[in-house]
Coordinates of C-alpha atoms in Angstrom, one line a residue:
Chain T
M1 CA -13.1 -7.0 33.8
S2 CA -10.3 -9.2 35.1
L3 CA -8.2 -8.0 32.2
R4 CA -8.8 -4.4 33.3
L5 CA -7.4 -4.9 36.8
G6 CA -3.8 -5.1 35.7
R7 CA -4.3 -2.4 33.2
G8 CA -3.0 0.6 35.2
W9 CA 0.3 -1.3 35.9
G10 CA 0.6 -2.3 32.3
V11 CA 0.2 1.3 31.0
A12 CA 2.7 2.5 33.6
A13 CA 5.2 -0.2 32.6
A14 CA 4.7 0.7 29.0
W15 CA 5.5 4.4 29.7
V16 CA 8.6 3.4 31.6
I17 CA 9.9 1.2 28.8
L18 CA 9.1 3.9 26.3
I19 CA 10.9 6.6 28.2
L20 CA 13.9 4.3 28.6
V21 CA 13.9 3.5 24.9
V22 CA 13.5 7.1 23.8
G23 CA 16.0 8.3 26.3
G24 CA 18.5 5.7 25.2
A25 CA 18.0 6.7 21.6
V26 CA 18.2 10.4 22.1
F27 CA 21.3 10.3 24.3
A28 CA 22.8 7.3 22.6
D29 CA 26.0 9.2 21.8
T30 CA 26.8 9.8 25.5
L31 CA 25.0 6.9 27.1
A32 CA 26.1 4.1 24.8
P33 CA 29.3 2.4 26.2
Y34 CA 30.9 2.0 22.8
D35 CA 31.0 3.4 19.3
P36 CA 28.4 1.3 17.6
L37 CA 30.7 0.9 14.6
E38 CA 33.9 0.2 16.5
Q39 CA 35.1 -3.3 15.6
S40 CA 37.3 -5.4 17.8
L41 CA 37.9 -8.8 16.3
R42 CA 39.6 -10.0 19.4
N43 CA 36.3 -9.6 21.2
R44 CA 34.1 -11.0 18.6
L45 CA 30.9 -13.0 19.4
Q46 CA 31.2 -12.5 23.2
P47 CA 28.1 -13.8 24.9
V48 CA 25.7 -11.8 27.1
S49 CA 27.1 -10.8 30.4
W50 CA 25.0 -13.2 32.5
Q51 CA 26.2 -16.3 30.7
A52 CA 29.0 -18.3 32.2
N53 CA 31.8 -16.8 30.0
G54 CA 30.1 -13.4 29.7
D55 CA 31.8 -10.1 30.4
W56 CA 30.2 -7.1 32.0
R57 CA 32.1 -4.8 29.7
H58 CA 29.6 -5.9 27.0
P59 CA 26.3 -6.3 28.8
L60 CA 24.5 -7.7 25.8
G61 CA 27.5 -9.3 24.2
T62 CA 29.3 -8.5 20.9
D63 CA 28.6 -9.3 17.3
Q64 CA 30.6 -11.1 14.6
L65 CA 32.9 -8.1 14.3
G66 CA 33.2 -7.5 18.0
R67 CA 30.9 -4.5 18.0
D68 CA 29.0 -3.9 21.2
I69 CA 25.4 -5.0 20.9
L70 CA 24.0 -2.7 23.6
S71 CA 25.5 0.3 21.8
R72 CA 24.2 -0.9 18.5
T73 CA 20.8 -1.5 19.9
M74 CA 20.6 2.0 21.3
H75 CA 21.7 3.6 18.0
G76 CA 19.3 1.3 16.2
A77 CA 16.5 2.7 18.4
R78 CA 17.5 6.2 17.3
L79 CA 17.1 5.3 13.6
S80 CA 13.8 3.4 14.1
L81 CA 12.2 6.1 16.3
A82 CA 13.4 9.0 14.2
V83 CA 12.2 7.4 11.0
G84 CA 9.0 6.2 12.5
C85 CA 8.1 9.6 14.0
I86 CA 9.1 11.8 11.1
A87 CA 7.1 9.7 8.8
V88 CA 4.1 9.9 11.0
V89 CA 4.3 13.7 11.2
I90 CA 4.5 13.9 7.4
A91 CA 1.8 11.4 6.7
G92 CA -0.4 12.8 9.4
T93 CA -0.1 16.4 8.2
L94 CA -0.7 15.4 4.6
G95 CA -3.6 13.0 5.4
V96 CA -5.3 15.4 7.8
M97 CA -5.1 18.2 5.3
L98 CA -6.5 16.1 2.4
G99 CA -9.1 14.6 4.7
L100 CA -10.3 18.1 5.8
V101 CA -10.5 19.4 2.2
A102 CA -12.2 16.2 0.9
G103 CA -14.7 16.1 3.7
F104 CA -15.5 19.8 3.7
Y105 CA -15.8 20.5 0.0
R106 CA -16.9 17.0 -1.2
G107 CA -17.3 16.9 -4.9
V108 CA -14.8 15.9 -7.5
L109 CA -11.7 16.3 -5.4
D110 CA -13.2 14.1 -2.7
R111 CA -14.1 11.3 -5.1
L112 CA -10.6 11.6 -6.7
L113 CA -8.8 11.4 -3.4
M114 CA -10.8 8.5 -2.1
R115 CA -10.3 6.6 -5.4
L116 CA -6.6 7.2 -5.1
A117 CA -6.8 5.9 -1.5
D118 CA -8.6 2.8 -2.8
I119 CA -5.9 2.2 -5.4
Q120 CA -3.2 2.6 -2.9
L121 CA -4.9 0.1 -0.6
G122 CA -5.3 -2.1 -3.6
M123 CA -1.6 -2.8 -3.4
P124 CA 0.0 -4.5 -0.4
F125 CA 2.0 -1.8 1.4
M126 CA 5.2 -3.9 1.4
L127 CA 5.1 -4.0 -2.4
L128 CA 4.7 -0.2 -2.7
A129 CA 7.6 0.2 -0.3
V130 CA 9.8 -2.3 -2.2
L131 CA 8.9 -0.6 -5.5
I132 CA 9.8 2.9 -4.3
I133 CA 13.0 1.7 -2.7
A134 CA 13.9 -0.2 -5.8
I135 CA 13.6 2.9 -7.9
F136 CA 15.0 5.6 -5.6
G137 CA 17.5 3.5 -3.8
A138 CA 17.9 2.5 -0.1
S139 CA 18.6 5.4 2.2
V140 CA 17.2 6.9 5.5
R141 CA 15.5 9.7 3.6
N142 CA 13.8 7.2 1.3
L143 CA 12.6 5.1 4.3
V144 CA 10.8 8.2 5.6
V145 CA 9.3 8.9 2.1
V146 CA 8.1 5.3 1.8
L147 CA 6.5 5.3 5.2
A148 CA 4.9 8.7 4.7
V149 CA 3.5 7.7 1.3
G150 CA 2.1 4.6 2.8
G151 CA 0.7 6.2 5.9
W152 CA -1.4 9.2 4.7
V153 CA -4.5 7.2 3.7
I154 CA -5.7 6.2 7.1
Y155 CA -5.7 9.8 8.4
A156 CA -7.4 11.1 5.3
R157 CA -10.1 8.5 5.5
V158 CA -10.8 8.9 9.2
V159 CA -10.7 12.7 9.1
R160 CA -12.9 12.8 6.0
V161 CA -15.7 10.8 7.6
Q162 CA -15.6 12.9 10.8
V163 CA -15.7 16.1 8.8
L164 CA -18.6 14.9 6.8
S165 CA -20.7 14.8 10.0
L166 CA -19.0 17.7 11.7
R167 CA -19.8 20.1 8.9
E168 CA -23.5 19.5 9.3
R169 CA -23.4 20.3 13.1
S170 CA -25.1 23.4 14.4
F171 CA -21.9 25.1 15.7
V172 CA -20.5 25.1 12.2
E173 CA -23.7 26.5 10.8
S174 CA -23.6 29.2 13.5
A175 CA -20.1 30.1 12.6
R176 CA -21.1 30.4 9.0
A177 CA -24.1 32.5 9.8
L178 CA -21.7 34.9 11.7
G179 CA -19.7 35.2 8.5
A180 CA -16.8 33.0 9.3
S181 CA -14.6 32.1 6.3
D182 CA -14.2 28.5 5.2
L183 CA -10.6 28.5 6.4
R184 CA -11.7 29.8 9.8
I185 CA -14.4 27.2 10.1
V186 CA -12.1 24.4 9.3
A187 CA -9.2 25.6 11.4
Q188 CA -11.2 26.8 14.4
H189 CA -14.2 24.6 14.6
I190 CA -13.5 21.4 12.7
L191 CA -9.8 20.7 13.2
P192 CA -9.9 20.6 17.0
N193 CA -12.6 18.0 16.8
V194 CA -10.5 15.6 14.8
V195 CA -7.3 16.0 16.9
P196 CA -8.1 13.1 19.3
S197 CA -8.7 10.5 16.6
V198 CA -5.6 11.7 14.8
T199 CA -3.5 11.4 17.9
V200 CA -4.6 7.9 18.5
L201 CA -4.0 6.9 14.9
A202 CA -0.6 8.5 15.0
S203 CA 0.5 6.6 18.1
F204 CA -0.3 3.2 16.5
A205 CA 1.3 4.3 13.3
V206 CA 4.6 4.9 15.0
A207 CA 4.6 1.3 16.2
Q208 CA 3.7 0.1 12.7
N209 CA 6.4 2.2 11.1
I210 CA 9.0 0.8 13.5
V211 CA 8.1 -2.8 12.4
L212 CA 8.1 -1.7 8.7
E213 CA 11.4 0.1 9.0
S214 CA 12.9 -3.0 10.6
A215 CA 11.5 -5.2 7.9
L216 CA 12.9 -3.1 5.1
S217 CA 16.3 -2.7 6.9
F218 CA 16.2 -6.5 7.3
L219 CA 15.8 -7.0 3.6
G220 CA 18.7 -4.6 3.0
L221 CA 16.3 -1.9 1.7
G222 CA 16.8 0.4 4.6
A223 CA 19.7 2.5 5.8
G224 CA 23.0 1.1 4.7
P225 CA 25.4 -1.1 6.7
R226 CA 27.1 2.0 8.1
T227 CA 24.0 2.9 10.1
P228 CA 23.1 0.5 12.9
S229 CA 19.5 -0.6 12.7
W230 CA 17.5 -3.3 14.4
G231 CA 16.5 -4.9 11.1
G232 CA 20.1 -4.8 9.8
M233 CA 21.3 -6.4 13.0
L234 CA 18.7 -9.2 12.6
A235 CA 19.8 -9.7 9.0
D236 CA 23.4 -10.1 10.1
S237 CA 22.4 -12.5 12.9
R238 CA 21.1 -15.2 10.6
A239 CA 24.6 -16.7 9.9
Y240 CA 25.2 -17.2 13.6
L241 CA 21.9 -18.7 14.8
A242 CA 23.6 -21.9 15.9
T243 CA 26.5 -20.3 17.8
A244 CA 25.4 -16.8 19.0
W245 CA 21.7 -16.6 19.9
W246 CA 22.0 -13.1 21.4
L247 CA 22.8 -11.6 18.0
A248 CA 19.2 -12.3 16.9
A249 CA 17.5 -12.1 20.3
M250 CA 18.6 -8.6 21.4
P251 CA 17.5 -6.4 18.4
G252 CA 14.3 -8.4 18.1
A253 CA 13.5 -8.0 21.7
A254 CA 14.1 -4.3 21.4
I255 CA 11.6 -4.1 18.5
M256 CA 9.0 -6.1 20.3
L257 CA 9.3 -4.2 23.7
T258 CA 9.1 -0.9 21.9
V259 CA 6.2 -1.9 19.7
L260 CA 4.3 -3.5 22.7
S261 CA 4.8 -0.4 24.8
I262 CA 3.7 2.0 22.1
N263 CA 0.6 -0.1 21.4
T264 CA -0.2 -0.3 25.1
V265 CA 0.1 3.5 25.4
G266 CA -2.0 3.8 22.1
D267 CA -4.7 1.6 23.6
W268 CA -4.8 3.8 26.7
L269 CA -4.9 7.0 24.6
R270 CA -7.7 5.6 22.5
D271 CA -9.8 4.7 25.5
T272 CA -9.1 8.1 27.1
L273 CA -9.4 10.4 24.1
D274 CA -11.5 8.6 21.5
P275 CA -13.5 5.6 22.6
Q276 CA -15.3 5.6 19.2
L277 CA -12.3 4.5 17.4
R278 CA -12.6 1.1 19.1
A279 CA -14.7 -0.3 16.3
Chain Y
M1 CA -26.8 -9.8 -7.7
A2 CA -25.7 -9.2 -11.3
R3 CA -25.5 -5.5 -10.6
F4 CA -23.4 -6.1 -7.5
A5 CA -21.0 -8.3 -9.5
L6 CA -20.7 -5.7 -12.2
R7 CA -19.9 -3.0 -9.8
R8 CA -17.2 -5.0 -8.2
A9 CA -15.8 -5.9 -11.6
V10 CA -15.6 -2.3 -12.5
D11 CA -13.9 -1.5 -9.2
L12 CA -11.4 -4.3 -9.9
V13 CA -10.5 -2.9 -13.3
V14 CA -10.1 0.6 -12.0
T15 CA -7.9 -0.5 -9.2
V16 CA -5.7 -2.7 -11.4
A17 CA -5.4 0.2 -13.9
G18 CA -4.4 2.5 -11.0
V19 CA -1.7 0.1 -9.8
M20 CA -0.3 -0.1 -13.3
T21 CA -0.3 3.7 -13.6
I22 CA 1.6 3.9 -10.3
V23 CA 4.1 1.4 -11.5
F24 CA 4.6 3.3 -14.8
V25 CA 4.8 6.7 -13.2
M26 CA 7.3 5.5 -10.6
L27 CA 9.6 3.9 -13.2
R28 CA 9.5 7.2 -15.2
L29 CA 10.1 9.3 -12.1
S30 CA 13.3 7.4 -11.5
G31 CA 14.9 9.4 -14.4
D32 CA 15.9 8.3 -17.8
P33 CA 14.9 4.7 -18.0
L34 CA 17.6 4.2 -20.7
G35 CA 20.2 3.9 -17.9
L36 CA 18.6 0.6 -17.0
V37 CA 18.9 -1.0 -20.5
A38 CA 21.9 0.6 -22.1
P39 CA 25.4 -0.7 -21.7
Q40 CA 27.6 1.6 -19.6
D41 CA 30.0 2.5 -22.4
A42 CA 27.3 3.3 -25.0
S43 CA 28.1 6.3 -27.2
A44 CA 25.6 9.1 -27.6
E45 CA 24.6 7.8 -31.0
E46 CA 23.9 4.3 -29.6
L47 CA 21.9 5.9 -26.8
N48 CA 19.8 7.7 -29.3
E49 CA 19.2 4.5 -31.2
L50 CA 18.2 2.7 -28.1
R51 CA 16.0 5.5 -27.0
H52 CA 14.2 5.3 -30.3
A53 CA 14.1 1.4 -30.2
F54 CA 12.5 1.4 -26.8
G55 CA 10.1 4.3 -27.7
F56 CA 11.5 6.6 -25.0
D57 CA 11.6 9.5 -27.5
Q58 CA 7.8 9.3 -27.8
P59 CA 5.5 11.6 -25.8
L60 CA 4.9 10.3 -22.3
W61 CA 1.2 9.5 -22.9
T62 CA 2.1 7.4 -26.0
Q63 CA 4.6 5.5 -23.9
Y64 CA 2.0 5.0 -21.3
A65 CA -0.5 3.6 -23.8
Q66 CA 2.2 1.3 -25.2
F67 CA 3.1 0.1 -21.7
L68 CA -0.6 -0.6 -21.0
A69 CA -1.0 -2.4 -24.3
R70 CA 2.0 -4.6 -23.9
A71 CA 1.2 -5.3 -20.2
V72 CA -2.3 -6.4 -21.2
Q73 CA -0.7 -8.9 -23.6
G74 CA 1.5 -10.2 -20.8
D75 CA 4.7 -8.6 -22.1
L76 CA 6.6 -6.8 -19.3
G77 CA 10.0 -7.1 -20.7
Q78 CA 13.0 -9.4 -20.3
S79 CA 14.7 -10.1 -17.0
L80 CA 18.1 -8.6 -17.2
Q81 CA 19.5 -11.2 -14.9
F82 CA 18.0 -14.5 -16.2
R83 CA 17.5 -13.5 -19.8
R84 CA 13.9 -14.8 -19.7
P85 CA 10.6 -13.0 -20.1
A86 CA 9.8 -11.4 -16.7
V87 CA 6.3 -12.6 -16.8
E88 CA 7.5 -16.2 -17.1
L89 CA 9.6 -15.9 -14.0
V90 CA 6.7 -14.4 -12.1
L91 CA 4.3 -17.1 -13.1
D92 CA 6.8 -19.8 -12.1
T93 CA 7.1 -18.4 -8.6
L94 CA 3.6 -17.1 -8.0
P95 CA 2.1 -20.5 -7.1
M96 CA 4.6 -21.0 -4.3
T97 CA 3.6 -17.6 -2.8
L98 CA 0.0 -18.5 -3.1
L99 CA 0.6 -21.9 -1.4
L100 CA 2.5 -20.2 1.5
T101 CA -0.2 -17.5 1.9
A102 CA -3.0 -20.0 1.8
A103 CA -1.3 -22.3 4.3
A104 CA -0.8 -19.3 6.6
I105 CA -4.4 -18.2 6.4
A106 CA -5.6 -21.8 7.0
L107 CA -3.3 -22.1 10.0
S108 CA -4.5 -18.8 11.3
A109 CA -8.2 -19.8 11.0
A110 CA -7.6 -23.3 12.3
I111 CA -6.0 -22.0 15.5
A112 CA -7.6 -18.6 16.0
I113 CA -11.2 -19.6 15.7
P114 CA -11.2 -22.4 18.3
A115 CA -8.9 -20.4 20.6
G116 CA -11.1 -17.3 20.4
T117 CA -14.2 -19.4 21.0
L118 CA -12.6 -21.1 24.0
A119 CA -11.4 -17.8 25.5
A120 CA -14.9 -16.3 25.2
F121 CA -16.5 -19.4 26.7
R122 CA -14.0 -19.5 29.6
R123 CA -14.1 -15.8 30.0
G124 CA -11.8 -14.6 32.9
R125 CA -10.5 -18.1 33.6
P126 CA -6.9 -19.1 33.2
A127 CA -7.5 -20.4 29.7
D128 CA -8.9 -17.1 28.6
R129 CA -6.0 -15.2 30.2
A130 CA -3.4 -17.5 28.6
I131 CA -5.0 -17.1 25.2
M132 CA -5.3 -13.3 25.5
T133 CA -1.7 -13.0 26.6
G134 CA -0.7 -15.1 23.7
T135 CA -2.5 -12.9 21.3
L136 CA -1.0 -9.8 22.8
V137 CA 2.5 -11.2 22.2
G138 CA 1.5 -12.4 18.8
Q139 CA 0.3 -8.9 17.8
S140 CA 3.5 -7.2 19.0
I141 CA 6.1 -9.7 17.8
P142 CA 7.7 -8.6 14.5
Y143 CA 7.0 -11.6 12.3
F144 CA 10.4 -11.6 10.7
W145 CA 12.0 -11.9 14.2
L146 CA 9.5 -14.7 15.1
G147 CA 10.7 -16.5 11.9
I148 CA 14.3 -16.2 13.0
M149 CA 13.6 -17.4 16.5
L150 CA 11.6 -20.3 15.2
I151 CA 14.5 -21.4 12.9
M152 CA 16.8 -21.1 15.9
L153 CA 14.6 -23.3 18.1
F154 CA 13.0 -25.8 15.8
A155 CA 15.6 -26.1 13.1
V156 CA 19.0 -25.3 14.7
R157 CA 18.5 -26.5 18.3
L158 CA 16.0 -29.2 18.0
G159 CA 16.6 -30.2 14.4
W160 CA 12.9 -31.1 14.0
L161 CA 12.3 -29.0 10.9
P162 CA 14.4 -27.8 7.9
T163 CA 15.9 -24.3 8.3
S164 CA 14.9 -23.2 4.8
G165 CA 14.0 -24.1 1.3
S166 CA 11.0 -26.0 -0.1
G167 CA 10.0 -29.4 -1.3
S168 CA 8.1 -31.0 1.5
L169 CA 5.3 -30.3 4.0
A170 CA 7.9 -29.9 6.7
H171 CA 9.4 -27.0 4.8
L172 CA 6.1 -25.2 4.8
I173 CA 5.5 -25.3 8.6
L174 CA 7.8 -22.6 9.9
P175 CA 7.2 -20.1 7.1
A176 CA 3.5 -20.5 7.3
L177 CA 3.6 -20.2 11.1
T178 CA 5.8 -17.1 10.9
L179 CA 3.5 -15.4 8.3
S180 CA 0.3 -16.2 10.1
A181 CA 1.3 -15.1 13.7
T182 CA -0.1 -11.5 13.5
S183 CA -3.2 -12.5 11.7
M184 CA -3.8 -15.4 14.1
A185 CA -3.6 -13.1 17.1
R186 CA -5.9 -10.5 15.6
T187 CA -8.4 -13.1 14.5
A188 CA -8.5 -14.8 17.9
R189 CA -9.2 -11.5 19.6
L190 CA -11.9 -10.7 17.2
V191 CA -13.6 -14.1 17.5
R192 CA -13.5 -13.8 21.3
A193 CA -15.1 -10.4 21.2
E194 CA -17.8 -11.5 18.7
M195 CA -18.5 -14.7 20.7
L196 CA -18.9 -12.7 23.9
G197 CA -21.5 -10.6 22.2
V198 CA -23.3 -13.7 20.7
L199 CA -23.2 -15.7 23.9
R200 CA -25.3 -13.0 25.6
Q201 CA -28.1 -13.3 23.0
D202 CA -31.5 -14.8 23.9
Y203 CA -31.3 -17.6 21.3
I204 CA -28.3 -19.0 23.0
R205 CA -30.2 -19.3 26.2
T206 CA -33.0 -20.8 24.3
A207 CA -30.7 -23.3 22.7
L208 CA -29.3 -24.4 26.0
A209 CA -32.8 -24.4 27.6
K210 CA -34.1 -26.8 25.0
G211 CA -31.4 -29.2 26.0
L212 CA -28.7 -28.7 23.4
T213 CA -25.2 -29.7 24.5
T214 CA -22.7 -26.9 25.0
R215 CA -20.7 -28.1 22.1
A216 CA -23.7 -28.0 19.7
M217 CA -24.7 -24.6 21.0
L218 CA -21.2 -23.2 20.5
F219 CA -20.5 -24.6 17.1
R220 CA -24.0 -24.7 15.6
H221 CA -25.4 -21.5 16.9
A222 CA -22.9 -19.2 18.4
L223 CA -19.9 -19.6 16.1
R224 CA -21.9 -19.3 13.0
N225 CA -22.9 -15.8 13.9
A226 CA -19.5 -14.8 14.9
M227 CA -17.9 -16.0 11.7
L228 CA -18.6 -13.2 9.3
P229 CA -16.4 -10.6 11.1
A230 CA -13.7 -13.3 11.6
M231 CA -13.8 -13.9 7.8
T232 CA -13.6 -10.2 7.2
T233 CA -10.3 -9.9 9.1
L234 CA -8.9 -13.1 7.6
A235 CA -9.8 -11.9 4.1
L236 CA -8.2 -8.5 4.7
D237 CA -5.2 -10.3 6.2
T238 CA -4.7 -12.3 3.0
G239 CA -3.6 -9.1 1.3
I240 CA -1.3 -8.1 4.2
L241 CA 0.1 -11.6 4.2
L242 CA 0.9 -11.4 0.4
G243 CA 3.0 -8.4 1.3
G244 CA 4.5 -10.1 4.3
A245 CA 5.4 -13.0 2.1
V246 CA 8.1 -10.8 0.6
V247 CA 10.0 -10.8 3.9
T248 CA 9.1 -14.3 5.1
E249 CA 10.2 -15.9 1.8
T250 CA 13.5 -14.1 2.1
I251 CA 14.0 -15.5 5.6
F252 CA 13.2 -19.1 4.7
A253 CA 14.6 -19.0 1.2
W254 CA 11.1 -20.0 0.0
P255 CA 11.2 -19.9 -3.8
G256 CA 8.2 -17.6 -4.2
L257 CA 7.4 -14.3 -5.9
G258 CA 8.3 -12.2 -2.9
R259 CA 11.8 -13.5 -2.9
L260 CA 12.1 -13.0 -6.6
I261 CA 11.1 -9.4 -6.2
V262 CA 13.6 -8.8 -3.4
Q263 CA 16.4 -10.5 -5.4
G264 CA 15.3 -8.4 -8.4
I265 CA 15.8 -5.2 -6.4
L266 CA 19.2 -6.2 -5.1
L267 CA 20.3 -7.2 -8.6
R268 CA 18.6 -4.1 -10.1
D269 CA 16.5 -6.3 -12.4
F270 CA 13.7 -3.8 -12.9
P271 CA 11.5 -5.7 -15.4
V272 CA 11.2 -8.5 -12.9
V273 CA 10.4 -6.1 -10.0
Q274 CA 7.8 -4.4 -12.1
A275 CA 6.2 -7.6 -13.3
G276 CA 6.3 -9.1 -9.8
V277 CA 4.7 -6.1 -8.1
L278 CA 2.1 -5.9 -10.8
Y279 CA 1.1 -9.6 -10.5
L280 CA 1.1 -9.7 -6.7
S281 CA -1.1 -6.5 -6.7
I282 CA -3.5 -8.1 -9.2
T283 CA -3.6 -11.2 -7.1
F284 CA -4.3 -9.1 -4.0
V285 CA -7.1 -7.2 -5.8
L286 CA -8.7 -10.4 -7.1
I287 CA -8.6 -12.0 -3.7
N288 CA -10.2 -9.0 -2.1
G289 CA -12.8 -8.9 -4.9
S290 CA -13.8 -12.5 -4.5
V291 CA -14.0 -12.1 -0.8
D292 CA -16.5 -9.3 -1.3
G293 CA -18.4 -11.5 -3.6
L294 CA -18.4 -14.3 -1.1
Y295 CA -19.9 -12.0 1.5
A296 CA -22.7 -11.1 -0.8
I297 CA -23.5 -14.7 -1.1
L298 CA -23.2 -15.4 2.7
D299 CA -25.0 -12.3 3.9
P300 CA -27.9 -11.0 1.8
R301 CA -27.9 -7.7 3.7
I302 CA -24.7 -6.7 2.0
R303 CA -26.1 -7.5 -1.4
K304 CA -29.0 -5.1 -0.8
A305 CA -26.8 -2.4 0.6
A306 CA -24.7 -2.4 -2.5

């Protein structure tokens, strides 16, 4: 219980951080102090502002090309959040639809889908991602495709299991007795009951996608060098570990704070909406 | 038991075949595969010749059958970069990846199980809170960032450990720690939760009442019952770690299969990528399969259920 006590504050802090990150990302064009791509070799590798020789014009310092780290981090947030969320929407829609169909109609389609899910899970996700990017090339669109392809299974599985039990419930039977069509039963009576679980899964998936997107960008398999990304910034930072710690620290801290906040909010959502998912 | 083993074996074969199909379909989806093997200035006639030589003029299902037949014989083409059979390259690097993954899982178990046990035993006390905070951080920290920060601290600043490469035990420490962080945090949380459940049981009270020391109670009675779920996550993590090795190996220049695959992509060396993905997936499937088998031996209930 002692862990519970600080919980309210933790969730509130997570919301605040999340709003700041999302706000910074959405309004990066107006809020960011500099163009994230603007180079200024005279100002290269300036330390963070609170260090002795820091400068408040670049609160989080500058990188090896004199680009402003704060601005780059904000624009990186835009990429990570956009890619993460769009992929979740696509994967969620696909997964929920397949899960509904598989659970409601059972039969061959169900077995086929679940076998496909097994096969996909039989391959570490990172490998699937790397394979897809290797073939179709590295781009923002392909990042979304990769994350969506990797993400649908979890929704399909959870929804399917829920539908299997929901379809036997009496309210579904009543609806059927009243002559409701399959589509109406699924849309009106079953779908609303799976929404809480899907919401919770989706919130955790956004955090997971952000980490995966950063990892792929870090490997050079994400958006190109013209698009500021947290993973790309981390990759660049490796040559300056001895001289400029902030290059690696800032984008990494941004990823961690964002992921931690989303997970905290996700935990809270789960306990509020769908305690059963705890297991 | 024999029936159980047979079922698992069939599952393994189906999954591996599925992975191979995915790899094949994806490579064909990418357009004319001829572009990958033909020289840029090839004439239309030469292209046709090549197409025939590689069998790309055959119907798709024939190509698929040929691909499967060759793959089963261990022939996945030549590396375009190294001019060696792709499978050879893969088999050269796979042991290093397995070593790294095994070290990470061992490290995860060695730290997470005692930490989780301690946290449960000291529930609500500072030790518990410190461990739980640590696990929260461990679960949220992106492992590749952790790797970079570890290099910065232990290799660059303190100079205790090498920044990258391989060849000694010291080279293994940072990559293994990086790779294991998430799994360690998750496992510690799980062990704590399981132990909290077990410690409430009557047989624990009985054990203490008959005069067993706390240590004997914890390790001989409590931990044993909390171990199966812990093993489940650790086993599932092995697969995730095999995928994570792709990134970790790149950070630490660890000469494993993951790094080979990433290099293969950057150099557009598709046969190597294909062979690497296939072998890593097969390893993953085999590990998961043997873990399932191990459960069946450890817990007779699973055997019956199957």
